[in-house]
Amino acid sequence: MLGSVSDPARDMAYYNHCAWRGKIMIRIEKHDRPGQGLCVEPSRHYLDPLSVIRYAWCNWSLTRRVDGSSTRSQPPLRVWGIVMWGKFVVRAAVVTTALSSLVSGTSAAAQSCTWKATPLPTAEVGGYVQVVGATGTGNYSGTTRWADPSGSLVLHMVLWNRGEPVGRVHAPPPGRFRPSPVDENQRGTILLDTQTADGMNGGVFTYSGGHEGRGTYRQLPTPAGFTYVWPEAINNRGDAIGRGSGGAVLWPGDGGAPVVISLPPDKHVVQVVDLDDDGTVLLYLNDGPHLWRAGTLTQLAQPAGYRFPWAEAIRGGKIVGHARTTDEQATYQGFFWQAPDKVVPIQDNALGEGINENGLVIGRASVYSPGGVWFGTHPLGEIPDNSSLRLISDDNSVLGTSSAGDNNTVWHPTCG
């Protein structure tokens, strides 16, 4: 978390463990040095400066060893940072969430939908499964992770292919370790982060053809003057966006030189959020959400009567997100930007969290409710029996975890 101006620790990353049963194990990952494990008790735990800490995450497998609790009975932790599907990224803006209510969406452009649930096959190696990408044709990508007895993170990249009974592990690029996908496009090109043997930043790669067999890696060049980079999103033409020590960087899909996004002197990047198919970059800057395309920067309209607007996703020029009311109750409202200067509320929605190419919006009716789907701003209801939703694909299927057993599940809609 980056604290308020009056906060003496405003440049410090911290991990908040709410009072629950007792100690938990967290894993701290750093920018330019090996990470470490840490056992924490309920309270706020200051870590290191934001320039040192990359992100921190709760290690449920080791937490179970500490207190004997079931990993399916996770406490309602609140972590201050940017949530990235299991990584609690301590970069800058303030987002409060609970592990048990991470959500994404559902689908179908009609009045109502019914949903058929299909469990995602298990991975061929054990550990906590984090799915981050989908092609929209039944293929998925993600990781399994756990901690070895020394507390070190063991991470494998896993691809799930439509019709196959198990998710397959794919080896990292030569000389790299802990391949960590962050996104995938319709072509099945996966954008991923890597580490070196000593846990340092290993650079950004794409991985193509993995759903058809042994895939091909391509390292995306680190811009001159950058000491590290990490990836954020890839679009359907193969452009990729990321962020590093020198700001935001765009890698053209045609293999051209990386473009470092230039900003006015009074603006700086807080987070690189998303990337549209035409190369438009969704950024969160020090003064709110903006779009950048081909050198032009455009600020998104702020909803009247609200503060702290946050844009979560962009597709086809349409953007979804949320803002807070001006009272002190932390009341959230979901919003839909039809254009940068035109923003409207999403009906019965607190958090707009994703959008696909068909205009289906995913989010939540309240901060702690299960996931639901909207067509534009019109509610289509919640997906039954989900405890959290993560991805909405362009075939309108939704991936998340079921409320029965926390199993990764894909829901397919029939709407009418």
Tab-separated table of C-alpha atoms in Angstrom:
chain	number	residue	atom	x	y	z
A	1	MET	CA	0.000	0.000	0.000
A	2	LEU	CA	1.027	3.555	-0.643
A	3	GLY	CA	-0.250	5.519	2.326
A	4	SER	CA	-1.829	8.964	2.444
A	5	VAL	CA	0.286	12.111	2.334
A	6	SER	CA	0.090	12.314	6.123
A	7	ASP	CA	1.093	8.687	6.593
A	8	PRO	CA	4.729	8.511	7.747
A	9	ALA	CA	4.980	5.059	6.170
A	10	ARG	CA	3.447	6.064	2.861
A	11	ASP	CA	6.381	4.645	0.880
A	12	MET	CA	6.335	1.312	2.712
A	13	ALA	CA	4.666	-1.873	1.543
A	14	TYR	CA	2.691	-3.663	4.223
A	15	TYR	CA	0.607	-6.809	4.611
A	16	ASN	CA	-2.559	-6.687	6.698
A	17	HIS	CA	-3.558	-9.957	8.368
A	18	CYS	CA	-6.946	-9.476	10.017
A	19	ALA	CA	-7.584	-11.210	13.347
A	20	TRP	CA	-8.546	-14.802	12.589
A	21	ARG	CA	-7.105	-17.972	14.133
A	22	GLY	CA	-3.549	-16.893	14.497
A	23	LYS	CA	-0.407	-17.026	12.436
A	24	ILE	CA	-0.262	-17.350	8.664
A	25	MET	CA	2.623	-17.804	6.259
A	26	ILE	CA	3.200	-15.239	3.550
A	27	ARG	CA	5.718	-15.177	0.731
A	28	ILE	CA	7.412	-11.890	-0.139
A	29	GLU	CA	8.749	-11.423	-3.679
A	30	LYS	CA	11.220	-8.621	-4.417
A	31	HIS	CA	12.262	-6.709	-7.526
A	32	ASP	CA	15.976	-7.353	-7.725
A	33	ARG	CA	16.795	-9.881	-5.027
A	34	PRO	CA	15.538	-13.281	-3.824
A	35	GLY	CA	12.241	-13.397	-1.988
A	36	GLN	CA	11.563	-14.852	1.426
A	37	GLY	CA	8.919	-16.537	3.569
A	38	LEU	CA	7.534	-14.881	6.675
A	39	CYS	CA	5.229	-16.061	9.455
A	40	VAL	CA	2.909	-13.247	10.612
A	41	GLU	CA	0.357	-12.855	13.372
A	42	PRO	CA	-2.859	-10.811	13.136
A	43	SER	CA	-1.856	-7.159	12.671
A	44	ARG	CA	-0.286	-4.860	10.120
A	45	HIS	CA	3.190	-5.957	9.048
A	46	TYR	CA	5.434	-3.438	7.367
A	47	LEU	CA	7.759	-5.089	4.896
A	48	ASP	CA	10.209	-2.953	2.914
A	49	PRO	CA	9.968	0.140	0.709
A	50	LEU	CA	7.848	-0.173	-2.448
A	51	SER	CA	11.054	0.145	-4.441
A	52	VAL	CA	12.161	-3.201	-2.941
A	53	ILE	CA	8.921	-5.209	-2.625
A	54	ARG	CA	7.253	-6.517	-5.757
A	55	TYR	CA	4.306	-8.360	-4.188
A	56	ALA	CA	3.327	-10.580	-1.267
A	57	TRP	CA	0.969	-13.532	-1.174
A	58	CYS	CA	-0.529	-15.836	1.429
A	59	ASN	CA	0.939	-19.339	1.360
A	60	TRP	CA	-2.009	-21.526	2.337
A	61	SER	CA	-0.121	-24.806	2.204
A	62	LEU	CA	2.399	-23.637	4.806
A	63	THR	CA	-0.294	-21.853	6.816
A	64	ARG	CA	-1.976	-25.228	7.158
A	65	ARG	CA	1.228	-26.624	8.620
A	66	VAL	CA	1.421	-23.735	11.082
A	67	ASP	CA	-2.053	-23.977	12.604
A	68	GLY	CA	-3.553	-27.234	11.282
A	69	SER	CA	-6.483	-25.510	9.586
A	70	SER	CA	-8.045	-26.621	6.335
A	71	THR	CA	-6.973	-24.729	3.228
A	72	ARG	CA	-10.634	-24.680	2.175
A	73	SER	CA	-11.514	-22.620	5.198
A	74	GLN	CA	-9.621	-19.467	4.322
A	75	PRO	CA	-9.864	-16.444	6.608
A	76	PRO	CA	-11.340	-13.160	5.384
A	77	LEU	CA	-7.962	-11.491	4.930
A	78	ARG	CA	-7.781	-7.922	3.796
A	79	VAL	CA	-4.696	-6.973	1.894
A	80	TRP	CA	-3.886	-3.436	0.870
A	81	GLY	CA	-2.488	-3.477	-2.650
A	82	ILE	CA	-3.550	-4.432	-6.130
A	83	VAL	CA	-5.119	-7.884	-6.294
A	84	MET	CA	-3.945	-10.056	-9.173
A	85	TRP	CA	-5.614	-13.410	-8.747
A	86	GLY	CA	-3.687	-14.732	-5.790
A	87	LYS	CA	-0.842	-12.227	-5.847
A	88	PHE	CA	-1.314	-9.295	-3.529
A	89	VAL	CA	0.685	-6.704	-5.356
A	90	VAL	CA	1.987	-3.949	-3.122
A	91	ARG	CA	2.521	-1.325	-5.798
A	92	ALA	CA	0.544	1.843	-5.260
A	93	ALA	CA	-3.218	2.359	-5.371
A	94	VAL	CA	-5.436	1.188	-2.528
A	95	VAL	CA	-7.824	-1.685	-3.180
A	96	THR	CA	-9.498	-3.607	-0.345
A	97	THR	CA	-10.855	-7.094	-0.999
A	98	ALA	CA	-11.433	-10.472	0.611
A	99	LEU	CA	-9.937	-13.724	-0.621
A	100	SER	CA	-13.304	-15.430	-0.459
A	101	SER	CA	-14.946	-12.945	-2.840
A	102	LEU	CA	-12.553	-12.468	-5.731
A	103	VAL	CA	-14.890	-12.280	-8.706
A	104	SER	CA	-15.036	-11.871	-12.431
A	105	GLY	CA	-18.072	-12.610	-14.545
A	106	THR	CA	-20.608	-14.455	-16.594
A	107	SER	CA	-22.290	-14.079	-19.910
A	108	ALA	CA	-24.875	-13.848	-22.674
A	109	ALA	CA	-26.585	-11.008	-24.421
A	110	ALA	CA	-30.215	-11.626	-23.507
A	111	GLN	CA	-32.804	-11.283	-20.763
A	112	SER	CA	-31.837	-14.305	-18.687
A	113	CYS	CA	-29.392	-17.170	-18.723
A	114	THR	CA	-29.010	-20.654	-17.341
A	115	TRP	CA	-25.560	-22.052	-16.658
A	116	LYS	CA	-23.997	-25.471	-17.131
A	117	ALA	CA	-21.038	-26.078	-14.822
A	118	THR	CA	-18.075	-28.195	-15.963
A	119	PRO	CA	-15.102	-28.762	-13.629
A	120	LEU	CA	-11.740	-27.813	-15.079
A	121	PRO	CA	-9.492	-30.898	-15.157
A	122	THR	CA	-6.841	-31.114	-12.477
A	123	ALA	CA	-3.242	-30.261	-13.267
A	124	GLU	CA	-0.707	-33.082	-13.549
A	125	VAL	CA	1.186	-31.582	-10.590
A	126	GLY	CA	-0.293	-30.547	-7.276
A	127	GLY	CA	-0.458	-27.168	-5.580
A	128	TYR	CA	-2.646	-24.086	-5.575
A	129	VAL	CA	-4.045	-23.583	-9.086
A	130	GLN	CA	-4.287	-20.077	-10.505
A	131	VAL	CA	-5.875	-19.742	-13.962
A	132	VAL	CA	-5.130	-16.427	-15.679
A	133	GLY	CA	-5.771	-16.839	-19.407
A	134	ALA	CA	-8.256	-18.270	-21.889
A	135	THR	CA	-8.528	-18.495	-25.664
A	136	GLY	CA	-12.324	-18.531	-25.774
A	137	THR	CA	-12.196	-21.981	-27.400
A	138	GLY	CA	-11.883	-24.113	-24.271
A	139	ASN	CA	-8.135	-23.690	-23.691
A	140	TYR	CA	-6.726	-22.144	-20.500
A	141	SER	CA	-3.373	-21.216	-18.998
A	142	GLY	CA	-2.134	-20.642	-15.488
A	143	THR	CA	0.113	-21.969	-12.758
A	144	THR	CA	0.325	-24.362	-9.880
A	145	ARG	CA	2.302	-23.215	-6.876
A	146	TRP	CA	3.309	-24.413	-3.465
A	147	ALA	CA	6.180	-23.919	-1.028
A	148	ASP	CA	8.872	-26.488	-0.403
A	149	PRO	CA	10.066	-27.271	3.158
A	150	SER	CA	12.503	-24.353	3.025
A	151	GLY	CA	9.675	-21.939	2.225
A	152	SER	CA	10.773	-21.349	-1.385
A	153	LEU	CA	8.099	-20.967	-4.024
A	154	VAL	CA	7.723	-23.892	-6.434
A	155	LEU	CA	5.818	-22.784	-9.529
A	156	HIS	CA	4.873	-24.564	-12.768
A	157	MET	CA	3.192	-23.203	-15.893
A	158	VAL	CA	0.170	-25.315	-16.820
A	159	LEU	CA	-1.912	-25.352	-20.014
A	160	TRP	CA	-5.353	-26.927	-20.248
A	161	ASN	CA	-6.450	-28.054	-23.713
A	162	ARG	CA	-10.061	-28.575	-24.647
A	163	GLY	CA	-11.073	-32.223	-24.376
A	164	GLU	CA	-7.932	-33.364	-22.561
A	165	PRO	CA	-8.298	-34.965	-19.116
A	166	VAL	CA	-5.492	-33.116	-17.354
A	167	GLY	CA	-3.645	-29.798	-17.398
A	168	ARG	CA	-0.105	-30.256	-18.710
A	169	VAL	CA	3.065	-28.675	-17.312
A	170	HIS	CA	5.237	-26.791	-19.820
A	171	ALA	CA	8.925	-26.197	-19.215
A	172	PRO	CA	10.194	-22.628	-18.761
A	173	PRO	CA	12.458	-20.875	-21.267
A	174	PRO	CA	16.062	-22.121	-21.157
A	175	GLY	CA	17.928	-20.579	-18.245
A	176	ARG	CA	14.755	-19.278	-16.615
A	177	PHE	CA	12.638	-20.484	-13.714
A	178	ARG	CA	9.148	-20.044	-12.256
A	179	PRO	CA	7.338	-19.152	-15.510
A	180	SER	CA	4.249	-17.216	-14.450
A	181	PRO	CA	1.593	-16.482	-17.097
A	182	VAL	CA	-0.421	-13.286	-16.668
A	183	ASP	CA	-2.638	-13.281	-19.787
A	184	GLU	CA	-3.501	-15.125	-22.989
A	185	ASN	CA	-5.087	-14.034	-26.269
A	186	GLN	CA	-7.447	-15.748	-28.704
A	187	ARG	CA	-4.538	-17.174	-30.685
A	188	GLY	CA	-3.249	-18.981	-27.607
A	189	THR	CA	-0.224	-16.722	-27.212
A	190	ILE	CA	0.602	-16.519	-23.512
A	191	LEU	CA	2.316	-13.563	-21.858
A	192	LEU	CA	4.459	-14.537	-18.897
A	193	ASP	CA	6.964	-13.408	-16.321
A	194	THR	CA	10.091	-15.389	-15.387
A	195	GLN	CA	12.826	-15.463	-12.788
A	196	THR	CA	16.496	-16.348	-12.816
A	197	ALA	CA	17.912	-19.164	-10.687
A	198	ASP	CA	18.588	-16.780	-7.808
A	199	GLY	CA	15.056	-15.359	-7.870
A	200	MET	CA	15.844	-12.165	-9.776
A	201	ASN	CA	13.676	-10.780	-12.554
A	202	GLY	CA	14.208	-13.014	-15.574
A	203	GLY	CA	12.422	-10.913	-18.171
A	204	VAL	CA	9.164	-11.033	-20.093
A	205	PHE	CA	8.351	-13.736	-22.650
A	206	THR	CA	5.547	-14.822	-24.937
A	207	TYR	CA	4.782	-18.516	-25.452
A	208	SER	CA	3.040	-19.541	-28.688
A	209	GLY	CA	1.754	-22.904	-29.885
A	210	GLY	CA	1.674	-24.546	-26.484
A	211	HIS	CA	-1.888	-25.790	-26.879
A	212	GLU	CA	-0.872	-27.657	-30.042
A	213	GLY	CA	2.303	-29.227	-28.674
A	214	ARG	CA	5.669	-27.960	-27.602
A	215	GLY	CA	5.431	-24.191	-27.859
A	216	THR	CA	7.902	-21.488	-28.812
A	217	TYR	CA	9.214	-18.801	-26.478
A	218	ARG	CA	10.112	-15.272	-27.520
A	219	GLN	CA	11.737	-12.886	-25.084
A	220	LEU	CA	10.439	-9.330	-25.219
A	221	PRO	CA	13.340	-6.874	-25.029
A	222	THR	CA	13.829	-4.826	-21.888
A	223	PRO	CA	13.996	-1.128	-22.844
A	224	ALA	CA	17.274	0.679	-22.355
A	225	GLY	CA	17.579	2.119	-18.864
A	226	PHE	CA	15.144	-0.344	-17.278
A	227	THR	CA	16.503	-2.572	-14.511
A	228	TYR	CA	13.420	-4.813	-14.499
A	229	VAL	CA	10.100	-5.272	-16.266
A	230	TRP	CA	6.999	-7.327	-15.594
A	231	PRO	CA	4.086	-8.083	-17.950
A	232	GLU	CA	0.438	-7.122	-17.550
A	233	ALA	CA	-1.680	-7.891	-20.643
A	234	ILE	CA	-1.630	-9.083	-24.253
A	235	ASN	CA	-4.191	-8.292	-26.964
A	236	ASN	CA	-5.446	-10.368	-29.873
A	237	ARG	CA	-2.992	-8.959	-32.411
A	238	GLY	CA	-0.082	-9.810	-30.131
A	239	ASP	CA	0.774	-6.421	-28.643
A	240	ALA	CA	1.827	-6.676	-25.000
A	241	ILE	CA	1.934	-4.135	-22.212
A	242	GLY	CA	3.939	-4.098	-19.025
A	243	ARG	CA	5.610	-1.956	-16.458
A	244	GLY	CA	9.098	-1.662	-15.087
A	245	SER	CA	11.592	0.556	-13.373
A	246	GLY	CA	11.257	3.182	-16.114
A	247	GLY	CA	7.463	3.270	-16.407
A	248	ALA	CA	4.995	1.640	-18.804
A	249	VAL	CA	6.224	-0.167	-21.900
A	250	LEU	CA	4.354	-1.409	-24.992
A	251	TRP	CA	5.751	-4.254	-27.084
A	252	PRO	CA	4.272	-4.220	-30.633
A	253	GLY	CA	2.979	-7.567	-31.826
A	254	ASP	CA	4.848	-7.211	-35.122
A	255	GLY	CA	8.174	-7.507	-33.317
A	256	GLY	CA	9.020	-3.820	-33.422
A	257	ALA	CA	11.077	-2.075	-30.778
A	258	PRO	CA	9.416	-1.570	-27.388
A	259	VAL	CA	7.727	1.776	-26.867
A	260	VAL	CA	8.199	3.474	-23.513
A	261	ILE	CA	5.053	5.468	-22.817
A	262	SER	CA	5.935	9.119	-22.353
A	263	LEU	CA	3.843	11.151	-19.913
A	264	PRO	CA	3.683	14.837	-18.957
A	265	PRO	CA	5.972	15.778	-16.045
A	266	ASP	CA	3.050	16.127	-13.625
A	267	LYS	CA	1.825	12.559	-14.234
A	268	HIS	CA	3.245	9.166	-13.359
A	269	VAL	CA	2.118	5.561	-13.686
A	270	VAL	CA	0.537	3.936	-10.652
A	271	GLN	CA	-0.563	0.784	-12.490
A	272	VAL	CA	-0.731	-0.539	-16.046
A	273	VAL	CA	-4.233	-2.021	-16.134
A	274	ASP	CA	-5.221	-3.423	-19.550
A	275	LEU	CA	-4.680	-3.340	-23.316
A	276	ASP	CA	-7.330	-3.086	-26.042
A	277	ASP	CA	-7.060	-4.831	-29.404
A	278	ASP	CA	-6.271	-1.565	-31.232
A	279	GLY	CA	-3.296	-0.880	-28.977
A	280	THR	CA	-5.064	1.468	-26.565
A	281	VAL	CA	-3.495	1.183	-23.124
A	282	LEU	CA	-5.577	1.574	-19.976
A	283	LEU	CA	-3.488	3.220	-17.266
A	284	TYR	CA	-4.077	4.313	-13.719
A	285	LEU	CA	-2.055	7.479	-13.125
A	286	ASN	CA	-1.564	9.614	-10.055
A	287	ASP	CA	-4.679	11.610	-10.974
A	288	GLY	CA	-6.945	8.755	-12.064
A	289	PRO	CA	-7.622	6.438	-15.044
A	290	HIS	CA	-6.407	7.394	-18.507
A	291	LEU	CA	-6.164	5.967	-22.006
A	292	TRP	CA	-2.970	6.155	-24.033
A	293	ARG	CA	-2.788	5.435	-27.747
A	294	ALA	CA	-0.105	6.348	-30.256
A	295	GLY	CA	1.258	9.103	-28.040
A	296	THR	CA	-2.085	10.666	-27.109
A	297	LEU	CA	-3.199	10.638	-23.470
A	298	THR	CA	-6.900	10.978	-22.584
A	299	GLN	CA	-8.312	11.105	-19.066
A	300	LEU	CA	-11.533	9.205	-18.364
A	301	ALA	CA	-14.508	11.211	-17.153
A	302	GLN	CA	-15.091	11.092	-13.416
A	303	PRO	CA	-18.637	10.041	-12.440
A	304	ALA	CA	-20.508	12.982	-10.907
A	305	GLY	CA	-20.946	12.625	-7.154
A	306	TYR	CA	-18.252	9.953	-6.838
A	307	ARG	CA	-14.557	9.830	-6.064
A	308	PHE	CA	-11.614	7.495	-6.569
A	309	PRO	CA	-12.695	6.186	-9.991
A	310	TRP	CA	-10.994	2.950	-11.016
A	311	ALA	CA	-11.127	1.476	-14.518
A	312	GLU	CA	-10.645	-2.293	-14.486
A	313	ALA	CA	-10.850	-3.488	-18.108
A	314	ILE	CA	-11.205	-2.287	-21.698
A	315	ARG	CA	-12.501	-4.041	-24.811
A	316	GLY	CA	-13.566	-2.523	-28.110
A	317	GLY	CA	-13.259	0.953	-26.641
A	318	LYS	CA	-15.705	0.155	-23.824
A	319	ILE	CA	-14.421	0.331	-20.262
A	320	VAL	CA	-15.757	-0.967	-16.954
A	321	GLY	CA	-14.775	-0.123	-13.423
A	322	HIS	CA	-16.106	1.458	-10.257
A	323	ALA	CA	-15.967	4.494	-7.997
A	324	ARG	CA	-16.795	5.363	-4.393
A	325	THR	CA	-19.449	7.668	-3.101
A	326	THR	CA	-18.327	10.876	-1.409
A	327	ASP	CA	-19.607	9.712	1.980
A	328	GLU	CA	-17.438	7.835	4.464
A	329	GLN	CA	-19.292	4.511	4.129
A	330	ALA	CA	-17.051	3.136	1.369
A	331	THR	CA	-20.084	2.590	-0.857
A	332	TYR	CA	-19.067	1.388	-4.307
A	333	GLN	CA	-20.851	1.770	-7.636
A	334	GLY	CA	-19.947	0.045	-10.892
A	335	PHE	CA	-19.554	2.203	-14.014
A	336	PHE	CA	-19.459	1.730	-17.768
A	337	TRP	CA	-17.505	4.171	-19.926
A	338	GLN	CA	-19.125	4.136	-23.364
A	339	ALA	CA	-16.428	6.602	-24.417
A	340	PRO	CA	-13.711	8.408	-22.445
A	341	ASP	CA	-16.044	11.357	-21.840
A	342	LYS	CA	-19.265	9.371	-21.381
A	343	VAL	CA	-19.731	7.317	-18.210
A	344	VAL	CA	-22.947	5.732	-16.924
A	345	PRO	CA	-23.713	3.612	-13.842
A	346	ILE	CA	-24.146	-0.149	-14.167
A	347	GLN	CA	-27.508	-1.157	-12.731
A	348	ASP	CA	-27.356	-3.124	-9.443
A	349	ASN	CA	-23.568	-3.275	-9.625
A	350	ALA	CA	-20.888	-2.286	-7.132
A	351	LEU	CA	-17.801	-3.432	-9.037
A	352	GLY	CA	-17.417	-3.693	-12.803
A	353	GLU	CA	-14.510	-6.103	-13.240
A	354	GLY	CA	-14.318	-7.277	-16.832
A	355	ILE	CA	-15.786	-7.102	-20.318
A	356	ASN	CA	-15.568	-9.347	-23.372
A	357	GLU	CA	-15.811	-8.587	-27.083
A	358	ASN	CA	-19.586	-9.130	-27.017
A	359	GLY	CA	-20.146	-6.369	-24.453
A	360	LEU	CA	-20.847	-8.693	-21.551
A	361	VAL	CA	-19.730	-7.201	-18.280
A	362	ILE	CA	-18.688	-9.163	-15.231
A	363	GLY	CA	-18.639	-7.972	-11.664
A	364	ARG	CA	-20.461	-8.027	-8.375
A	365	ALA	CA	-23.678	-6.579	-7.052
A	366	SER	CA	-21.920	-5.785	-3.773
A	367	VAL	CA	-18.313	-5.907	-2.649
A	368	TYR	CA	-18.744	-9.325	-1.013
A	369	SER	CA	-21.377	-10.931	-3.238
A	370	PRO	CA	-20.796	-13.779	-5.715
A	371	GLY	CA	-20.068	-12.978	-9.330
A	372	GLY	CA	-22.704	-11.860	-11.797
A	373	VAL	CA	-23.053	-10.766	-15.399
A	374	TRP	CA	-24.428	-7.705	-17.135
A	375	PHE	CA	-25.083	-6.927	-20.781
A	376	GLY	CA	-23.761	-3.391	-20.951
A	377	THR	CA	-25.427	-1.864	-17.920
A	378	HIS	CA	-28.356	-4.329	-17.761
A	379	PRO	CA	-28.136	-7.073	-15.082
A	380	LEU	CA	-28.490	-10.696	-16.146
A	381	GLY	CA	-28.081	-12.167	-12.666
A	382	GLU	CA	-25.556	-14.190	-10.705
A	383	ILE	CA	-24.020	-17.472	-11.761
A	384	PRO	CA	-25.273	-20.089	-9.299
A	385	ASP	CA	-22.957	-21.954	-6.938
A	386	ASN	CA	-19.853	-19.858	-7.516
A	387	SER	CA	-17.591	-18.695	-4.716
A	388	SER	CA	-15.448	-16.563	-7.003
A	389	LEU	CA	-15.216	-15.859	-10.740
A	390	ARG	CA	-12.005	-15.044	-12.532
A	391	LEU	CA	-12.298	-14.948	-16.312
A	392	ILE	CA	-14.911	-14.279	-18.950
A	393	SER	CA	-14.019	-15.527	-22.434
A	394	ASP	CA	-15.176	-14.323	-25.811
A	395	ASP	CA	-17.313	-17.460	-26.195
A	396	ASN	CA	-19.207	-16.100	-23.135
A	397	SER	CA	-18.013	-18.909	-20.869
A	398	VAL	CA	-16.867	-18.019	-17.371
A	399	LEU	CA	-14.150	-19.579	-15.250
A	400	GLY	CA	-14.097	-19.422	-11.470
A	401	THR	CA	-14.348	-21.586	-8.398
A	402	SER	CA	-17.467	-23.417	-7.336
A	403	SER	CA	-18.952	-22.935	-3.888
A	404	ALA	CA	-18.861	-26.731	-3.462
A	405	GLY	CA	-15.233	-27.614	-2.854
A	406	ASP	CA	-13.523	-24.536	-4.296
A	407	ASN	CA	-12.875	-26.433	-7.530
A	408	ASN	CA	-11.968	-24.570	-10.713
A	409	THR	CA	-15.095	-24.632	-12.846
A	410	VAL	CA	-16.183	-23.393	-16.259
A	411	TRP	CA	-19.763	-22.220	-16.700
A	412	HIS	CA	-21.340	-22.170	-20.168
A	413	PRO	CA	-24.536	-20.153	-20.703
A	414	THR	CA	-27.789	-20.764	-22.481
A	415	CYS	CA	-29.607	-17.467	-22.769
A	416	GLY	CA	-32.922	-16.382	-24.114
